[in-house]
Short mmCIF file of C-alpha atoms in Angstrom, two decimals:
data_model
loop_
_atom_site.label_atom_id
_atom_site.label_comp_id
_atom_site.label_asym_id
_atom_site.label_seq_id
_atom_site.Cartn_x
_atom_site.Cartn_y
_atom_site.Cartn_z
CA MET S 1 51.86 243.70 128.00
CA MET S 2 49.92 243.81 131.96
CA VAL S 3 53.28 244.41 133.76
CA LYS S 4 53.64 241.00 135.33
CA LEU S 5 52.53 240.10 139.76
CA LYS S 6 56.05 237.95 139.08
CA GLY S 7 57.83 240.36 137.63
CA LEU S 8 57.35 243.30 139.91
CA MET S 9 58.69 240.21 142.48
CA PHE S 10 61.98 239.33 141.54
CA LEU S 11 62.52 242.65 140.57
CA VAL S 12 61.75 243.33 144.71
CA LEU S 13 64.19 240.56 145.10
CA VAL S 14 66.86 242.24 142.99
CA LEU S 15 67.06 245.37 144.40
CA VAL S 16 66.44 243.90 148.29
CA ALA S 17 69.54 241.40 147.41
CA VAL S 18 71.74 244.67 146.02
CA THR S 19 70.79 247.49 147.92
CA GLY S 20 69.89 245.19 151.65
CA CYS S 21 67.74 246.58 154.23
CA THR S 22 68.08 250.96 153.56
CA SER S 23 68.19 252.67 150.98
CA ASN S 24 68.25 256.59 149.94
CA ASP S 25 64.84 255.53 147.96
CA PRO S 26 62.80 258.21 148.47
CA ALA S 27 59.56 256.74 147.36
CA LEU S 28 60.50 254.19 150.29
CA GLU S 29 60.45 257.60 151.96
CA ASP S 30 57.13 258.04 152.19
CA LEU S 31 56.15 255.38 153.31
CA PRO S 32 53.68 256.30 156.42
CA ALA S 33 55.56 254.31 159.68
CA PRO S 34 52.35 253.48 162.11
CA GLU S 35 53.72 255.37 165.31
CA ALA S 36 52.02 254.24 168.82
CA THR S 37 49.77 256.80 169.60
CA ARG S 38 47.69 255.13 166.20
CA ASN S 39 44.73 253.16 167.42
CA PRO S 40 44.14 250.46 165.47
CA SER S 41 41.27 250.25 164.04
CA GLN S 42 37.77 248.75 165.81
CA ASP S 43 35.85 247.32 162.37
CA MET S 44 38.64 245.64 160.97
CA LYS S 45 38.51 241.41 161.54
CA GLN S 46 41.50 241.88 162.39
CA SER S 47 42.50 237.81 161.36
CA THR S 48 41.89 238.25 157.52
CA ALA S 49 45.38 238.82 155.98
CA PRO S 50 44.68 241.02 152.52
CA ALA S 51 44.61 239.36 149.56
CA ASP S 52 47.47 239.08 147.50
CA PRO S 53 48.28 242.14 145.16
CA ASP S 54 46.48 242.51 142.26
CA PRO S 55 48.05 243.36 139.14
CA THR S 56 45.36 244.51 136.36
CA SER S 57 43.49 245.92 139.95
CA ASP S 58 45.35 247.34 142.21
CA VAL S 59 47.79 250.73 141.76
CA ILE S 60 50.71 248.91 142.12
CA GLY S 61 54.01 251.26 143.32
CA LEU S 62 57.58 249.11 143.50
CA HIS S 63 60.55 251.48 144.20
CA GLY S 64 60.03 254.54 142.48
CA TYR S 65 57.68 252.60 139.38
CA VAL S 66 54.28 252.52 139.67
CA GLN S 67 51.52 249.35 137.80
CA ASN S 68 47.95 251.12 137.04
CA LEU S 69 48.55 254.53 137.77
CA TYR S 70 45.51 255.08 135.01
CA LYS S 71 43.32 253.74 138.01
CA LEU S 72 44.46 256.54 140.21
CA ASP S 73 43.71 259.50 138.01
CA LYS S 74 40.29 257.34 137.08
CA PHE S 75 39.62 257.18 141.14
CA ILE S 76 39.77 261.32 141.39
CA GLN S 77 38.04 262.11 138.99
CA GLU S 78 35.27 259.95 139.16
CA LYS S 79 34.68 260.10 142.81
CA ASN S 80 32.63 257.59 143.96
CA ALA S 81 34.81 254.55 143.14
CA VAL S 82 37.60 252.15 145.80
CA GLN S 83 40.90 251.86 145.15
CA ARG S 84 43.04 250.10 146.47
CA ILE S 85 47.42 251.32 146.10
CA VAL S 86 49.70 248.35 147.22
CA LEU S 87 53.37 250.06 147.88
CA TYR S 88 56.52 247.61 148.50
CA THR S 89 59.51 248.21 151.13
CA ILE S 90 62.67 247.57 150.05
CA GLU S 91 62.54 244.55 152.14
CA GLY S 92 60.02 242.84 149.62
CA ASP S 93 56.90 243.12 151.79
CA PRO S 94 53.26 244.42 150.86
CA ILE S 95 51.94 248.13 152.63
CA PHE S 96 47.99 248.24 151.49
CA TYR S 97 46.22 251.52 151.09
CA THR S 98 42.24 251.24 150.67
CA LEU S 99 41.32 254.23 149.89
CA GLU S 100 37.67 255.37 149.32
CA TYR S 101 34.62 257.41 149.01
CA THR S 102 31.99 258.45 151.08
CA LYS S 103 28.90 259.84 151.27
CA GLU S 104 29.88 263.02 152.36
CA GLY S 105 32.55 263.77 149.61
CA SER S 106 35.48 262.58 151.98
CA ILE S 107 37.82 260.06 151.34
CA HIS S 108 37.88 256.85 154.24
CA VAL S 109 41.66 255.12 154.11
CA GLN S 110 42.88 251.50 154.84
CA TYR S 111 46.33 251.28 156.40
CA ASP S 112 47.34 247.88 156.00
CA THR S 113 50.60 246.52 157.32
CA ARG S 114 49.93 243.67 158.03
CA LYS S 115 52.22 241.41 155.74
CA ASP S 116 54.87 243.91 156.45
CA HIS S 117 57.49 241.52 157.76
CA PHE S 118 59.12 244.64 159.61
CA GLY S 119 56.26 246.77 160.88
CA SER S 120 54.15 247.58 163.06
CA LYS S 121 51.32 244.88 161.94
CA GLU S 122 48.91 246.48 162.16
CA VAL S 123 44.39 248.01 160.29
CA LEU S 124 44.49 251.67 161.34
CA ASN S 125 41.80 253.94 159.55
CA TYR S 126 41.70 257.60 158.70
CA THR S 127 39.67 259.89 157.31
CA CYS S 128 41.32 262.25 154.20
CA SER S 129 39.48 266.17 152.20
CA SER S 130 41.43 265.50 148.75
CA LEU S 131 43.69 262.61 146.73
CA ASP S 132 46.03 266.08 145.00
CA ARG S 133 47.22 264.76 142.21
CA THR S 134 50.56 267.64 141.77
CA GLU S 135 52.57 267.67 138.61
CA ALA S 136 55.81 269.96 138.17
CA ASP S 137 58.38 270.10 134.87
CA ASN S 138 59.96 266.56 136.33
CA ARG S 139 58.17 264.99 139.16
CA LEU S 140 54.39 264.03 139.83
CA ALA S 141 52.98 263.35 143.22
CA TYR S 142 49.71 261.85 144.32
CA GLU S 143 49.12 263.12 148.16
CA LEU S 144 46.33 262.90 150.77
CA THR S 145 44.93 265.76 152.21
CA ASP S 146 44.65 266.79 155.46
CA CYS S 147 44.02 263.19 156.71
CA LYS S 148 42.03 263.53 160.74
CA ASP S 149 42.34 260.50 163.74
CA GLY S 150 45.16 260.38 165.20
CA TYR S 151 47.74 260.47 161.38
CA SER S 152 50.07 263.83 161.84
CA GLU S 153 49.82 267.06 162.54
CA SER S 154 50.44 267.74 158.69
CA GLY S 155 47.86 265.95 157.91
CA LYS S 156 48.82 264.33 154.65
CA ILE S 157 49.99 260.82 153.61
CA SER S 158 52.31 260.43 150.26
CA LEU S 159 51.65 257.64 148.17
CA ILE S 160 52.70 258.09 144.88
CA GLN S 161 56.20 260.22 143.90
CA LEU S 162 56.84 259.70 140.15
CA ASP S 163 61.15 262.10 139.60
CA TYR S 164 61.21 261.97 136.08
CA GLN S 165 65.05 263.21 136.15
CA ARG S 166 65.61 260.15 137.78
CA PHE S 167 64.53 258.35 134.80
CA ASN S 168 65.85 260.70 132.96
CA LYS S 169 69.69 259.83 132.51
CA GLY S 170 71.88 258.57 129.73
CA LYS S 171 70.75 258.28 126.94
CA PRO S 172 68.22 260.07 124.78
CA PHE S 173 64.56 258.58 125.17
CA ASP S 174 62.70 257.36 121.52
CA PHE S 175 60.14 255.12 120.24
CA ARG S 176 58.73 253.58 116.62
CA PHE S 177 55.37 253.54 116.62
CA GLU S 178 53.29 251.76 114.43
CA TYR S 179 48.68 251.66 113.69
CA GLY S 180 47.36 250.60 111.35
CA VAL S 181 44.17 248.65 110.74
CA ASN S 182 43.37 244.77 110.18
CA ASN S 183 47.51 244.78 110.29
CA ASN S 184 48.18 246.98 107.49
CA ILE S 185 49.85 249.51 108.93
CA LEU S 186 48.85 252.71 108.22
CA ILE S 187 51.33 255.18 109.70
CA LEU S 188 54.79 254.01 110.74
CA ILE S 189 56.81 256.80 113.09
CA ASP S 190 60.54 256.57 114.37
CA THR S 191 62.30 259.13 115.47
CA ARG S 192 65.31 256.81 116.28
CA GLU S 193 65.78 256.35 112.54
CA GLN S 194 63.36 259.58 112.46
CA LYS S 195 61.42 258.29 109.65
CA LEU S 196 57.98 259.27 109.13
CA ASP S 197 55.46 256.52 106.95
CA VAL S 198 51.43 257.66 106.38
CA LYS S 199 50.00 255.92 103.89
CA VAL S 200 48.03 258.39 101.78
CA SER S 201 46.23 255.60 99.55
CA SER S 202 45.82 252.07 99.02
CA ASP S 203 48.87 252.31 96.34
CA VAL S 204 50.76 255.42 97.67
CA ASN S 205 52.56 256.48 100.26
CA LYS S 206 54.19 258.80 101.74
CA SER S 207 57.36 258.86 103.48
CA VAL S 208 59.62 261.43 105.54
CA SER S 209 63.44 261.43 105.94
CA ASP S 210 65.21 263.01 108.73
CA PHE S 211 61.54 263.55 110.67
CA GLN S 212 61.46 265.17 114.31
CA LEU S 213 58.98 265.91 116.65
CA ARG S 214 59.58 269.05 118.93
CA GLU S 215 61.23 268.71 122.06
CA LYS S 216 58.84 269.60 124.35
CA ASP S 217 56.21 266.84 122.81
CA MET S 218 58.92 264.06 123.91
CA LYS S 219 58.77 264.99 126.73
CA LEU S 220 55.66 264.77 126.94
CA ILE S 221 54.93 261.21 125.65
CA TYR S 222 58.53 260.33 127.24
CA LYS S 223 56.71 261.52 130.62
CA GLU S 224 53.88 259.58 129.56
CA ALA S 225 55.68 256.18 129.65
CA VAL S 226 56.91 256.81 132.62
CA ASN S 227 53.87 257.03 134.13
CA GLN S 228 52.16 254.27 132.68
CA GLY S 229 55.43 252.21 133.69
CA LEU S 230 56.23 251.40 130.83
CA LEU S 231 60.19 251.31 131.08
CA TRP S 232 61.21 248.98 133.37
CA ASP S 233 61.87 245.37 132.91
CA GLN S 234 58.50 243.06 132.35
CA ASP S 235 56.29 240.05 131.83
CA ASN S 236 55.45 240.90 127.52
CA ASN S 237 54.58 237.80 127.42
CA GLU S 238 50.73 237.51 126.65
CA GLU S 239 49.85 236.87 123.71
CA THR S 240 46.83 239.39 121.97
CA VAL S 241 43.78 239.64 122.74
CA THR S 242 42.54 238.10 119.22
CA CYS S 243 39.54 241.04 118.13
CA ASN S 244 37.38 239.84 116.13
CA LYS S 245 35.59 243.05 114.92
CA LYS S 246 36.26 244.75 111.67
CA PRO S 247 37.64 246.81 111.13
CA HIS S 248 39.45 247.08 114.19
CA GLU S 249 42.97 248.89 115.07
CA SER S 250 46.12 246.33 115.99
CA TYR S 251 49.80 249.03 117.30
CA LYS S 252 52.98 247.45 117.59
CA LEU S 253 55.29 250.38 120.35
CA THR S 254 58.57 249.95 121.06
CA LEU S 255 60.06 251.75 123.58
CA TYR S 256 64.57 253.13 123.90
CA LYS S 257 65.89 254.21 126.72
CA ASP S 258 69.42 253.85 127.31
CA ASP S 259 70.38 250.48 126.46
CA ASN S 260 67.25 249.02 126.85
CA THR S 261 64.08 247.65 124.33
CA TYR S 262 60.85 247.67 126.22
CA PRO S 263 58.40 245.80 123.08
CA TYR S 264 54.24 246.10 122.83
CA GLU S 265 52.19 245.11 120.14
CA TRP S 266 48.26 244.74 121.16
CA ASN S 267 45.09 245.58 119.75
CA GLU S 268 41.43 247.50 120.27
CA CYS S 269 39.74 244.59 121.59
CA ASP S 270 42.43 244.09 124.57
CA LYS S 271 41.05 246.45 127.34
CA ASN S 272 43.60 245.40 129.51
CA ASN S 273 45.65 247.51 128.54
CA GLN S 274 44.72 251.01 128.84
CA ASN S 275 47.55 251.83 129.71
CA LEU S 276 49.40 251.03 126.55
CA THR S 277 46.37 253.11 124.64
CA ILE S 278 46.95 256.13 126.94
CA LEU S 279 50.48 256.20 125.18
CA LYS S 280 48.87 255.64 121.98
CA ASN S 281 46.37 258.23 122.10
CA ALA S 282 49.46 260.84 123.79
CA ILE S 283 51.84 259.20 120.29
CA MET S 284 49.06 260.17 117.98
CA GLY S 285 47.85 264.21 119.66
CA VAL S 286 51.39 264.86 119.25
CA LEU S 287 52.00 263.63 115.42
CA GLN S 288 47.98 264.88 115.08
CA LYS S 289 49.52 268.70 115.66
CA ASP S 290 52.67 268.53 113.87
CA LYS S 291 52.34 270.44 110.69
CA ILE S 292 54.43 267.80 108.60
CA TYR S 293 51.64 264.96 109.22
CA GLU S 294 49.06 268.03 108.85
CA LYS S 295 50.49 268.87 105.19
CA ILE S 296 50.59 265.07 104.14
CA THR S 297 46.78 264.85 105.53
CA GLU S 298 45.78 267.72 103.50
CA ASP S 299 47.30 266.39 100.35
CA MET S 300 45.16 263.22 100.86
CA LEU S 301 42.05 264.97 100.87
CA TYR S 302 43.27 265.53 96.70
CA VAL S 303 44.41 261.97 96.17
CA GLU S 304 41.41 259.42 94.36
#
């Protein structure tokens, strides 16, 4: 379910123990180091430390893993909000970026290193023209561009980078997804078992063995699982929200990568798991375009 901050910090401690204070992680190289020529913001209260990272509202980046990335997409689309991004250093200290659209359409950026024990402990302000989202076959990047107020000659601030190739090593990615109404399973797709079950009517099920999605569709679902921060160990012990709506949709999802299993369960009343809902929509979008599934749904029209 929703990534817990304690899970994040546990992973930080493990990484520190293994790697020490140096790393070749490209995500860390993107963290900008304050330059001596930059002037701390004069309109910030330097004595007020930033609030601790909030896993329900912040976009959190931890050495190539990202939580709540969909919030950054929403920020780009709406252009009238405030969004905080927390990026962890290799030592486990948070660096805070607070982005806010101005009336003129530019982005005010507050860069806060006061909780970085090895940093300059400053609050700096910049103005950037835009936040760009660039997606390639093996990479997704978010970058602030045309940043002024003494940031750097390039005028760019790299915030988030996801390297899909880094995650795509080892055994293939598979998943099992169950879609139900009032906890009655209507659709089951299992790519590991190559199985598709569809409940055509109250007493008729259609089952397909040797069912496979196209490679490009599996890649799309895999990339979305990475984007939504669902392919790494986290605290999934939250209880499923009780849904009193009748009827209501319910979902079970298990992701398989290498020798790891990532189980999730939620329903349409659970608004705290938008990342899972985004992945669910990606899976259903792919399935609804599958020719075998299309044939099953066509046959449903003739079932009383």
